[in-house]
Coordinates of C-alpha atoms and ligand atoms in Angstrom, one line a residue:
M1 CA 63.9 121.3 31.9
K2 CA 61.6 124.4 29.8
D3 CA 57.8 125.6 29.7
F4 CA 57.1 128.1 27.3
K5 CA 54.3 129.2 27.4
N6 CA 52.5 132.0 26.0
F7 CA 51.8 135.3 27.9
I8 CA 47.9 137.0 27.7
N9 CA 46.9 139.2 29.4
G10 CA 49.0 139.0 32.1
E11 CA 48.9 135.5 32.6
W12 CA 50.7 132.0 31.2
V13 CA 48.4 129.7 29.3
G14 CA 49.8 126.2 27.6
T15 CA 47.9 124.8 25.3
G16 CA 49.5 121.2 25.5
R17 CA 50.1 121.3 21.9
T18 CA 54.0 121.6 22.6
F19 CA 57.3 121.7 19.7
E20 CA 60.4 121.4 21.2
D21 CA 63.4 124.0 21.9
R22 CA 66.5 122.7 21.5
N23 CA 70.3 124.5 21.7
P24 CA 72.0 124.7 18.5
V25 CA 75.8 123.4 20.0
D26 CA 74.7 120.3 20.6
N27 CA 71.5 119.4 19.5
S28 CA 70.2 119.1 23.8
L29 CA 66.6 119.8 24.7
I30 CA 66.3 123.4 26.6
G31 CA 62.2 123.0 26.8
H32 CA 58.7 122.5 25.2
V33 CA 57.2 125.4 23.4
H34 CA 53.4 126.3 23.5
E35 CA 52.2 126.2 20.4
A36 CA 49.0 129.2 19.8
G37 CA 46.4 128.1 18.2
Q38 CA 43.5 130.2 16.8
A39 CA 41.8 130.7 19.9
E40 CA 45.3 131.9 22.2
V41 CA 46.0 134.5 19.2
D42 CA 42.1 135.5 19.0
A43 CA 42.6 135.5 22.9
A44 CA 45.7 137.3 22.5
V45 CA 44.8 140.3 20.6
A46 CA 41.0 140.6 22.4
A47 CA 43.6 141.8 25.5
A48 CA 45.3 143.6 23.8
R49 CA 42.4 145.7 22.3
R50 CA 40.9 145.7 25.9
A51 CA 44.6 147.8 27.1
L52 CA 44.5 150.0 24.7
Q53 CA 41.1 151.2 25.6
G54 CA 41.6 151.1 29.2
E55 CA 44.2 151.6 31.6
W56 CA 47.0 151.5 29.2
G57 CA 44.5 154.2 26.8
R58 CA 44.5 156.3 29.2
M59 CA 48.4 156.5 31.0
T60 CA 49.3 160.0 30.9
T61 CA 52.8 159.3 28.4
A62 CA 54.6 160.3 31.9
R63 CA 53.6 157.6 33.4
R64 CA 53.9 155.9 30.3
V65 CA 57.4 156.1 29.8
E66 CA 58.2 155.5 33.7
L67 CA 56.8 152.2 32.6
L68 CA 59.2 151.9 29.9
H69 CA 62.3 152.9 32.1
A70 CA 61.2 150.4 34.4
V71 CA 61.1 147.6 31.6
A72 CA 64.3 148.7 30.8
D73 CA 65.7 148.2 34.2
G74 CA 63.8 144.9 35.2
I75 CA 66.0 143.1 32.1
N76 CA 69.8 144.7 33.2
R77 CA 68.3 143.6 37.0
R78 CA 67.8 139.8 35.4
F79 CA 70.5 140.4 32.9
D80 CA 72.6 137.1 33.4
E81 CA 68.9 134.8 33.0
F82 CA 67.9 136.8 29.5
L83 CA 71.9 135.9 28.6
Q84 CA 71.5 132.4 28.9
A85 CA 68.2 132.3 27.9
E86 CA 69.9 133.9 25.0
I87 CA 73.0 131.6 24.3
A88 CA 71.0 128.9 24.7
D89 CA 68.3 129.5 21.9
T90 CA 70.9 130.5 19.3
G91 CA 73.9 129.4 20.7
K92 CA 76.1 132.4 19.9
P93 CA 79.7 132.9 21.9
Q94 CA 78.5 135.1 25.6
S95 CA 80.4 137.4 25.0
L96 CA 78.3 138.9 21.7
A97 CA 75.1 138.1 23.8
S98 CA 76.7 140.4 26.7
H99 CA 78.0 143.2 24.9
V100 CA 75.4 143.1 22.2
D101 CA 71.8 141.9 22.1
I102 CA 71.0 141.8 25.5
P103 CA 72.7 145.9 26.6
R104 CA 70.4 146.4 23.3
G105 CA 66.9 145.1 24.9
A106 CA 67.6 147.9 27.5
A107 CA 68.3 150.2 25.5
N108 CA 65.4 150.1 22.7
F109 CA 62.7 150.8 25.6
K110 CA 64.9 153.6 27.0
V111 CA 66.1 155.4 23.8
F112 CA 62.7 155.3 22.9
A113 CA 60.6 156.5 26.4
D114 CA 62.7 159.5 26.4
L115 CA 61.8 160.2 22.5
I116 CA 58.4 160.1 23.2
K117 CA 58.8 162.8 25.4
N118 CA 60.4 164.7 23.3
V119 CA 58.6 165.3 20.1
P120 CA 57.1 168.2 18.3
A121 CA 53.8 168.2 16.5
E122 CA 53.2 170.6 13.4
S123 CA 51.4 173.5 13.2
F124 CA 50.3 175.9 10.6
T125 CA 48.5 179.1 10.9
M126 CA 46.3 180.0 7.8
D127 CA 43.7 183.0 6.3
T128 CA 41.0 182.2 5.4
P129 CA 38.5 183.2 3.1
D130 CA 36.2 185.0 5.3
G131 CA 39.7 187.5 5.6
G132 CA 40.4 185.5 9.0
Q133 CA 42.1 182.9 10.4
A134 CA 42.3 179.3 11.4
V135 CA 45.1 177.1 13.3
N136 CA 46.3 173.3 12.2
Y137 CA 47.7 171.6 14.8
A138 CA 48.6 167.6 14.6
V139 CA 48.1 164.8 17.3
R140 CA 49.6 161.9 17.1
G141 CA 47.7 158.8 18.7
P142 CA 49.0 155.5 19.3
R143 CA 47.8 152.9 15.9
G144 CA 46.2 150.9 18.3
V145 CA 47.0 146.9 17.8
I146 CA 50.0 146.0 16.6
G147 CA 51.6 142.7 15.3
V148 CA 55.0 142.3 16.0
V149 CA 56.5 139.2 13.5
C150 CA 60.0 138.2 14.4
P151 CA 63.0 136.0 13.9
W152 CA 65.7 133.9 15.2
N153 CA 69.1 135.8 14.5
L154 CA 69.2 138.6 17.2
P155 CA 66.0 137.5 19.2
L156 CA 65.8 140.2 21.8
L157 CA 67.4 142.9 20.4
L158 CA 65.3 142.5 17.4
M159 CA 61.7 142.0 18.9
T160 CA 62.1 145.2 21.7
W161 CA 63.5 147.3 18.5
K162 CA 59.5 147.0 17.7
V163 CA 58.2 146.7 20.9
G164 CA 60.1 150.1 22.2
P165 CA 58.3 152.7 20.0
A166 CA 55.3 150.6 20.0
L167 CA 54.6 150.0 23.6
A168 CA 56.6 154.4 23.4
C169 CA 54.0 155.8 21.3
G170 CA 50.8 154.2 23.6
N171 CA 50.0 151.3 21.5
T172 CA 50.0 147.1 22.6
V173 CA 51.4 144.0 21.2
V174 CA 50.9 140.7 20.0
V175 CA 54.9 139.4 19.4
K176 CA 55.6 136.4 18.1
P177 CA 59.0 135.7 18.8
S178 CA 60.2 132.9 15.9
E179 CA 59.9 129.3 16.8
E180 CA 63.8 128.8 17.0
T181 CA 64.1 131.5 19.7
P182 CA 61.1 131.4 22.0
A183 CA 63.2 132.1 25.3
T184 CA 63.9 136.1 25.8
A185 CA 59.9 137.2 24.2
T186 CA 58.7 134.7 26.9
L187 CA 61.0 135.8 30.0
L188 CA 60.5 139.7 29.0
G189 CA 56.9 139.3 30.0
E190 CA 58.2 138.2 34.0
V191 CA 59.5 141.6 33.3
M192 CA 56.3 143.1 31.6
N193 CA 54.7 142.7 34.9
E194 CA 57.6 143.4 37.4
A195 CA 57.5 146.3 35.9
G196 CA 53.9 147.2 36.4
I197 CA 52.6 147.2 32.6
P198 CA 49.2 146.6 32.5
P199 CA 47.4 143.2 31.8
G200 CA 47.3 143.0 27.8
V201 CA 49.7 145.3 27.1
Y202 CA 52.0 142.8 25.8
N203 CA 50.6 139.5 24.7
V204 CA 52.9 136.4 23.1
V205 CA 52.5 133.6 21.3
H206 CA 54.4 130.9 19.7
G207 CA 53.6 128.6 17.1
F208 CA 55.4 128.7 13.1
G209 CA 54.8 131.4 10.9
P210 CA 51.8 129.1 7.7
D211 CA 48.7 127.6 9.5
S212 CA 50.0 128.6 13.1
A213 CA 50.4 131.5 14.9
G214 CA 52.1 133.6 12.3
A215 CA 49.7 133.1 10.0
F216 CA 46.9 133.8 12.5
L217 CA 48.0 137.0 13.4
T218 CA 48.9 138.3 10.8
Q219 CA 45.6 137.4 9.3
H220 CA 44.1 139.1 12.5
P221 CA 41.3 141.8 11.5
D222 CA 41.7 143.1 14.4
V223 CA 45.2 143.9 14.6
D224 CA 45.7 146.9 13.0
G225 CA 49.1 146.9 11.9
I226 CA 52.3 144.3 11.3
T227 CA 55.7 145.1 12.2
F228 CA 57.9 142.5 10.6
T229 CA 61.4 141.2 10.4
G230 CA 62.6 138.2 8.8
E231 CA 63.4 136.8 5.3
T232 CA 61.7 138.4 1.8
R233 CA 59.7 135.8 0.7
T234 CA 57.5 135.5 4.3
G235 CA 57.0 139.3 3.9
E236 CA 55.2 138.7 0.8
A237 CA 52.9 136.2 2.9
I238 CA 52.1 138.5 5.6
M239 CA 51.5 141.6 2.9
K240 CA 48.9 139.7 1.1
A241 CA 47.5 138.7 4.7
A242 CA 47.6 142.6 5.5
A243 CA 45.6 143.3 2.8
N244 CA 42.6 141.9 4.1
G245 CA 40.8 145.3 6.2
V246 CA 44.0 147.9 4.1
R247 CA 46.8 147.2 7.3
P248 CA 49.7 148.8 7.3
V249 CA 53.0 146.9 7.5
S250 CA 56.5 147.8 8.4
F251 CA 59.5 145.1 7.1
E252 CA 62.7 145.0 7.4
L253 CA 63.9 142.0 5.2
G254 CA 66.5 139.7 3.6
G255 CA 70.3 141.2 2.6
K256 CA 72.7 140.4 0.1
N257 CA 75.2 143.4 1.2
A258 CA 78.5 144.3 -0.3
G259 CA 81.6 145.1 1.5
I260 CA 83.6 147.3 -0.3
V261 CA 87.3 148.3 -0.3
F262 CA 89.4 150.3 -2.0
A263 CA 93.1 150.5 -2.2
D264 CA 93.6 153.7 0.0
A265 CA 92.1 152.1 3.2
H266 CA 93.7 151.7 6.6
F267 CA 94.7 147.4 5.9
D268 CA 94.9 145.9 8.7
K269 CA 91.1 148.0 9.7
A270 CA 89.3 146.9 6.7
V271 CA 90.7 142.7 7.4
A272 CA 89.3 143.0 11.3
G273 CA 86.4 145.5 10.2
I274 CA 85.2 143.1 6.9
A275 CA 85.6 139.8 9.1
R276 CA 83.2 141.2 11.8
S277 CA 80.6 142.1 9.5
A278 CA 81.0 138.3 7.4
F279 CA 81.6 136.3 10.5
E280 CA 80.2 137.4 13.1
N281 CA 77.1 135.8 14.4
S282 CA 78.4 133.3 12.7
G283 CA 76.9 135.1 9.7
Q284 CA 73.6 135.7 10.9
V285 CA 73.0 138.9 10.8
C286 CA 70.8 140.9 7.9
L287 CA 73.2 143.8 7.7
G288 CA 75.9 141.6 7.2
T289 CA 78.5 140.9 4.2
E290 CA 78.8 138.1 1.7
R291 CA 80.0 139.8 -1.0
V292 CA 83.3 141.3 -0.6
Y293 CA 85.1 144.2 -3.0
V294 CA 88.5 144.3 -2.9
Q295 CA 90.3 147.1 -5.2
R296 CA 93.3 145.2 -7.3
P297 CA 96.2 146.2 -5.9
I298 CA 95.3 144.7 -3.0
F299 CA 93.2 142.2 -3.7
E300 CA 95.7 139.0 -3.2
R301 CA 96.9 140.5 0.2
F302 CA 93.6 141.0 1.3
V303 CA 91.8 137.2 0.6
A304 CA 95.4 136.0 2.6
A305 CA 94.7 138.3 5.3
L306 CA 90.4 137.9 5.5
K307 CA 91.4 133.9 5.4
A308 CA 93.8 133.8 8.6
K309 CA 91.0 135.7 10.6
A310 CA 88.5 132.7 9.6
E311 CA 91.2 130.3 10.4
G312 CA 91.3 132.3 13.7
F313 CA 88.0 132.1 14.9
R314 CA 87.4 129.7 18.1
L315 CA 84.2 127.8 17.7
G316 CA 82.4 126.2 21.1
R317 CA 79.9 126.4 24.1
P318 CA 79.1 130.3 24.2
G319 CA 80.6 130.9 27.9
D320 CA 83.8 129.4 27.0
E321 CA 86.9 131.2 27.5
G322 CA 88.0 132.9 24.1
V323 CA 85.1 131.5 22.1
S324 CA 84.3 133.9 19.1
M325 CA 82.1 131.9 17.1
G326 CA 79.3 129.3 17.8
P327 CA 77.1 127.3 15.6
L328 CA 74.3 128.4 13.5
V329 CA 70.8 128.3 14.7
S330 CA 69.8 124.8 14.2
L331 CA 70.2 122.0 11.9
E332 CA 67.7 122.8 9.7
H333 CA 69.2 126.0 9.0
R334 CA 72.2 124.3 8.3
E335 CA 71.5 122.9 5.9
K336 CA 70.0 125.3 3.9
V337 CA 74.4 127.0 4.6
L338 CA 76.0 123.6 3.7
S339 CA 74.4 123.0 0.2
Y340 CA 75.4 126.6 -0.9
Y341 CA 78.5 125.5 -0.2
R342 CA 78.1 122.8 -1.7
K343 CA 76.8 124.7 -5.2
A344 CA 79.9 127.1 -4.6
A345 CA 82.1 123.6 -5.2
E346 CA 79.8 123.0 -8.0
E347 CA 80.4 126.2 -9.8
G348 CA 83.5 126.7 -10.0
A349 CA 84.8 128.3 -6.5
T350 CA 88.0 128.9 -5.4
V351 CA 87.6 127.5 -1.5
V352 CA 90.2 130.0 0.3
T353 CA 89.1 128.4 3.4
G354 CA 86.1 126.3 5.2
G355 CA 83.2 125.0 3.2
G356 CA 82.9 122.7 5.8
V357 CA 81.6 121.1 8.3
P358 CA 84.6 121.4 11.4
Q359 CA 84.9 118.2 13.4
M360 CA 84.0 119.2 16.6
P361 CA 84.2 117.6 20.4
G362 CA 81.7 114.8 22.4
A363 CA 78.5 116.1 22.2
L364 CA 79.3 119.1 20.4
A365 CA 79.4 117.1 17.4
E366 CA 76.0 117.0 17.0
G367 CA 76.1 120.8 17.4
A368 CA 74.7 122.8 14.0
W369 CA 78.4 124.1 13.1
V370 CA 79.6 124.9 10.0
Q371 CA 83.3 126.0 9.1
P372 CA 83.5 130.1 8.6
T373 CA 84.4 129.7 4.1
I374 CA 85.7 131.9 1.5
W375 CA 85.1 131.5 -1.5
T376 CA 87.2 133.7 -4.8
G377 CA 87.2 133.5 -8.5
L378 CA 83.2 133.3 -8.6
P379 CA 81.6 134.5 -11.7
E380 CA 78.4 137.2 -10.2
S381 CA 75.9 135.0 -11.8
A382 CA 77.0 132.4 -8.9
A383 CA 74.0 131.5 -6.5
V384 CA 76.3 132.3 -3.9
I385 CA 76.7 136.3 -5.1
R386 CA 72.7 136.6 -5.5
E387 CA 71.1 134.5 -3.1
E388 CA 71.2 135.6 0.5
I389 CA 72.9 132.0 2.5
F390 CA 72.9 134.3 6.6
G391 CA 75.6 132.1 7.0
P392 CA 79.7 132.8 8.1
C393 CA 81.0 132.8 4.6
C394 CA 82.0 135.2 1.4
H395 CA 82.8 135.4 -2.1
I396 CA 86.0 138.2 -2.5
A397 CA 86.3 139.1 -6.1
P398 CA 88.4 141.9 -6.9
F399 CA 87.7 145.4 -9.2
D400 CA 89.2 148.3 -10.4
T401 CA 87.3 151.8 -9.9
E402 CA 84.4 153.1 -8.3
E403 CA 82.0 153.0 -10.7
E404 CA 82.7 149.2 -11.3
V405 CA 82.2 148.7 -8.2
I406 CA 79.0 150.4 -7.9
A407 CA 77.4 148.5 -10.4
L408 CA 78.7 145.3 -8.7
A409 CA 77.4 146.2 -5.6
N410 CA 74.0 147.7 -6.6
D411 CA 73.7 144.6 -8.7
T412 CA 70.7 143.0 -6.2
P413 CA 66.9 142.7 -6.0
Y414 CA 68.4 144.0 -1.7
G415 CA 69.5 147.1 -0.5
L416 CA 69.6 146.7 3.1
A417 CA 73.5 147.9 3.8
A418 CA 76.6 148.4 2.7
T419 CA 80.2 148.7 3.9
V420 CA 82.4 150.9 2.6
W421 CA 86.6 150.9 2.8
T422 CA 88.4 153.5 2.7
S423 CA 90.6 156.9 3.5
D424 CA 89.8 158.8 0.7
L425 CA 87.0 161.3 2.0
G426 CA 85.9 162.2 -1.3
T427 CA 85.3 158.5 -2.0
A428 CA 83.4 157.8 0.8
H429 CA 80.9 160.5 0.8
R430 CA 80.4 159.5 -3.0
M431 CA 79.7 156.2 -2.1
G432 CA 77.1 156.6 0.3
R433 CA 75.1 158.2 -1.7
A434 CA 75.8 156.1 -5.2
L435 CA 74.8 152.8 -3.1
D436 CA 71.3 151.7 -3.3
V437 CA 71.3 150.5 0.6
G438 CA 69.2 151.7 3.7
I439 CA 72.3 151.6 5.2
C440 CA 76.1 152.9 4.4
W441 CA 78.6 152.4 7.2
I442 CA 82.2 154.4 6.2
N443 CA 85.5 152.4 7.9
A444 CA 82.6 150.6 10.1
W445 CA 79.4 147.8 10.3
F446 CA 76.5 147.8 12.7
L447 CA 77.3 150.9 14.4
R448 CA 74.0 151.7 15.7
D449 CA 73.1 155.3 17.0
L450 CA 68.4 154.2 17.7
R451 CA 68.0 158.1 16.9
T452 CA 68.4 157.5 13.0
A453 CA 66.3 156.3 10.0
F454 CA 66.7 152.7 10.1
G455 CA 65.7 149.8 7.0
G456 CA 65.8 148.9 3.4
A457 CA 65.8 150.0 -0.1
K458 CA 64.5 147.5 -2.9
Q459 CA 63.5 143.9 -1.9
S460 CA 65.0 144.7 1.7
G461 CA 62.3 146.9 4.1
I462 CA 59.1 148.9 3.5
G463 CA 59.8 152.1 5.9
R464 CA 61.8 153.5 7.6
E465 CA 62.5 152.7 11.7
G466 CA 64.3 155.0 14.3
G467 CA 64.4 157.9 16.3
V468 CA 61.2 160.2 15.0
H469 CA 60.4 157.9 12.0
S470 CA 59.3 154.8 14.5
L471 CA 56.7 157.2 14.8
E472 CA 55.6 157.8 11.2
F473 CA 54.7 153.5 11.6
Y474 CA 53.4 153.4 14.9
T475 CA 51.5 156.7 15.6
E476 CA 48.6 157.8 13.0
L477 CA 48.2 161.9 12.5
R478 CA 45.2 163.3 12.9
N479 CA 45.0 167.0 11.5
V480 CA 43.0 169.9 14.4
C481 CA 41.6 171.9 12.2
V482 CA 40.3 175.2 14.2
K483 CA 38.9 178.3 12.9
L484 CA 39.4 181.1 14.8
Ligands
NAD501 P1 61.9 133.7 8.2 O1 61.2 135.1 7.6 O2 61.9 132.4 8.2 O3 60.4 133.9 9.7 C1 60.4 135.4 11.2 C2 59.5 134.6 11.0 O4 58.0 135.7 10.4 C3 59.1 134.0 12.7 O5 58.5 134.1 13.4 C4 58.2 133.1 11.4 O6 57.8 132.0 12.2 C5 57.0 134.0 10.5 N1 56.6 133.8 9.7 C6 57.4 132.5 8.5 N2 56.3 132.2 8.1 C7 54.6 133.8 8.1 C8 54.0 133.2 7.7 N3 53.6 132.9 6.4 N4 53.0 134.7 8.2 C9 53.4 134.8 9.0 N5 54.6 134.9 9.6 C10 55.4 133.9 9.4 O7 62.7 134.7 9.1 P2 63.9 133.6 9.8 O8 64.7 132.9 9.3 O9 63.4 133.6 11.3 O10 65.7 134.6 10.0 C11 66.2 135.2 8.9 C12 65.6 135.7 7.8 O11 65.7 137.5 8.7 C13 66.6 136.9 6.7 O12 66.2 136.9 5.3 C14 67.4 137.9 7.2 O13 67.6 138.3 6.1 C15 66.6 138.1 7.4 N6 66.3 139.6 8.8 C16 66.2 140.8 8.4 C17 66.2 141.8 9.3 C18 65.7 143.0 8.6 O14 66.5 143.8 9.7 N7 66.6 143.5 7.4 C19 67.2 141.6 10.5 C20 67.5 140.3 10.9 C21 67.1 139.1 10.0
6OD502 O1 69.8 147.5 14.8 C1 69.1 147.8 14.8 O2 67.7 148.7 15.4 C2 68.7 146.3 13.8 N1 67.3 146.1 13.7 C3 69.5 145.3 13.6 C4 68.9 144.3 12.2 C5 70.0 143.2 12.1 C6 69.7 142.1 11.7 O3 70.2 141.0 11.5

């Protein structure tokens, strides 16, 4: 039985107030999590402040880079422990976590450690009124203590995607992992100590959102900036908290992403790509596709082919041979997803496949399983086409023209991502510009170059992270003007 404690100032802090961490595969108990209260959050923020003013704040960039590489190496050295921790918390297939989640956990430290060594600063020489000159040059300093609030769908990946650049820029962090997935953030505390990261640089406080660690952290007056990944509504609550003290936020929020398949697309690749984007990680990827638009000449054939893909997933324990789909993260989340499955039926959808709970053998029957599901035939006003579900499901509708599909795809308050399938270069480039999203993949999905800007348009986020864009949030840019 695991015991997940808070990690504050390099030490493990229990609180005696615990909640359960359960494995969604069979609802078995993984362990207990110590919920941080106001006192523990205060202690974590104070430790982060001291570290900033102490050894970490005075450290050379070269040494910081070395230590962050040691953290990445530590994740790789303990790869299997991270893998087992992540799949126990989420139920995701081992093949997925071992190729995506854990390698990205290490890469998020390496990439930003390397980037920070090579960032130029701008400089302008100006004429002055007395006929002389002055030189302006930019200096970047860390923003300070960063509050990092994380979701449960890609726990290590999304947490380190924030912590990597934050530490590379010289900040200190207090992380609040999702209450559903406390394990890998906790394990990372051990790696931080092993790597020699000074106490207080990386802190973890466990708990929930409102009236718990999430709210205490985001409301804390000594937190200088808040980076958050999660639901748009939670983002609204955090933004209100951040208004106190006018603290900056960086938000990666919800999505209702479109997948668009033109008749000239490579058919098999398009089917495989849309299947991935709709069903990978049981549809629990913010960048995933829940609205698919297929050009009319290939519509029927595409629906049949995607149905075959959906029915070809093998549901089962993460480590079992050939398993390609896990459960949802929790029974509670399953209730939400199933409520949309019911709504789709009530609104008159044609259920192409799925729509319910699969028969699972033995102990697995207690897990948070749902069938991968495809609908057709709904009007654009239907709830499953308007609202983010975050499950392995999608609606497929036909379209005729490029203009029509652009209007359909953009008709949403969200603007996170899109995936477009075509073999026409002109179509590809026009779609890339016309879709109102932070990232548009052409003939691909979730292909990530960490140097590029990442974030959402409209209600899908505030700000961009990735490459030098991360510096906008994690550093404070100052101008020094020297009269010569
Ligand atoms: P969530 O918003 O429910 O929770 C995220 C985190 O916020 C958790 O740690 C939670 O405890 C905390 N939290 C909740 N209420 C809070 C409050 N009032 N104050 C402070 N903290 C609070 O999201 P989730 O269910 O964990 O994740 C799924 C959602 O995240 C989906 O909407 C998905 O689209 C979104 N997401 C977006 C991205 C992106 O890159 N845009 C990435 C992953 C997930
Ligand atoms: O790849 C990333 O950096 C990233 N932030 C992915 C988000 C996935 C959402 O579920």
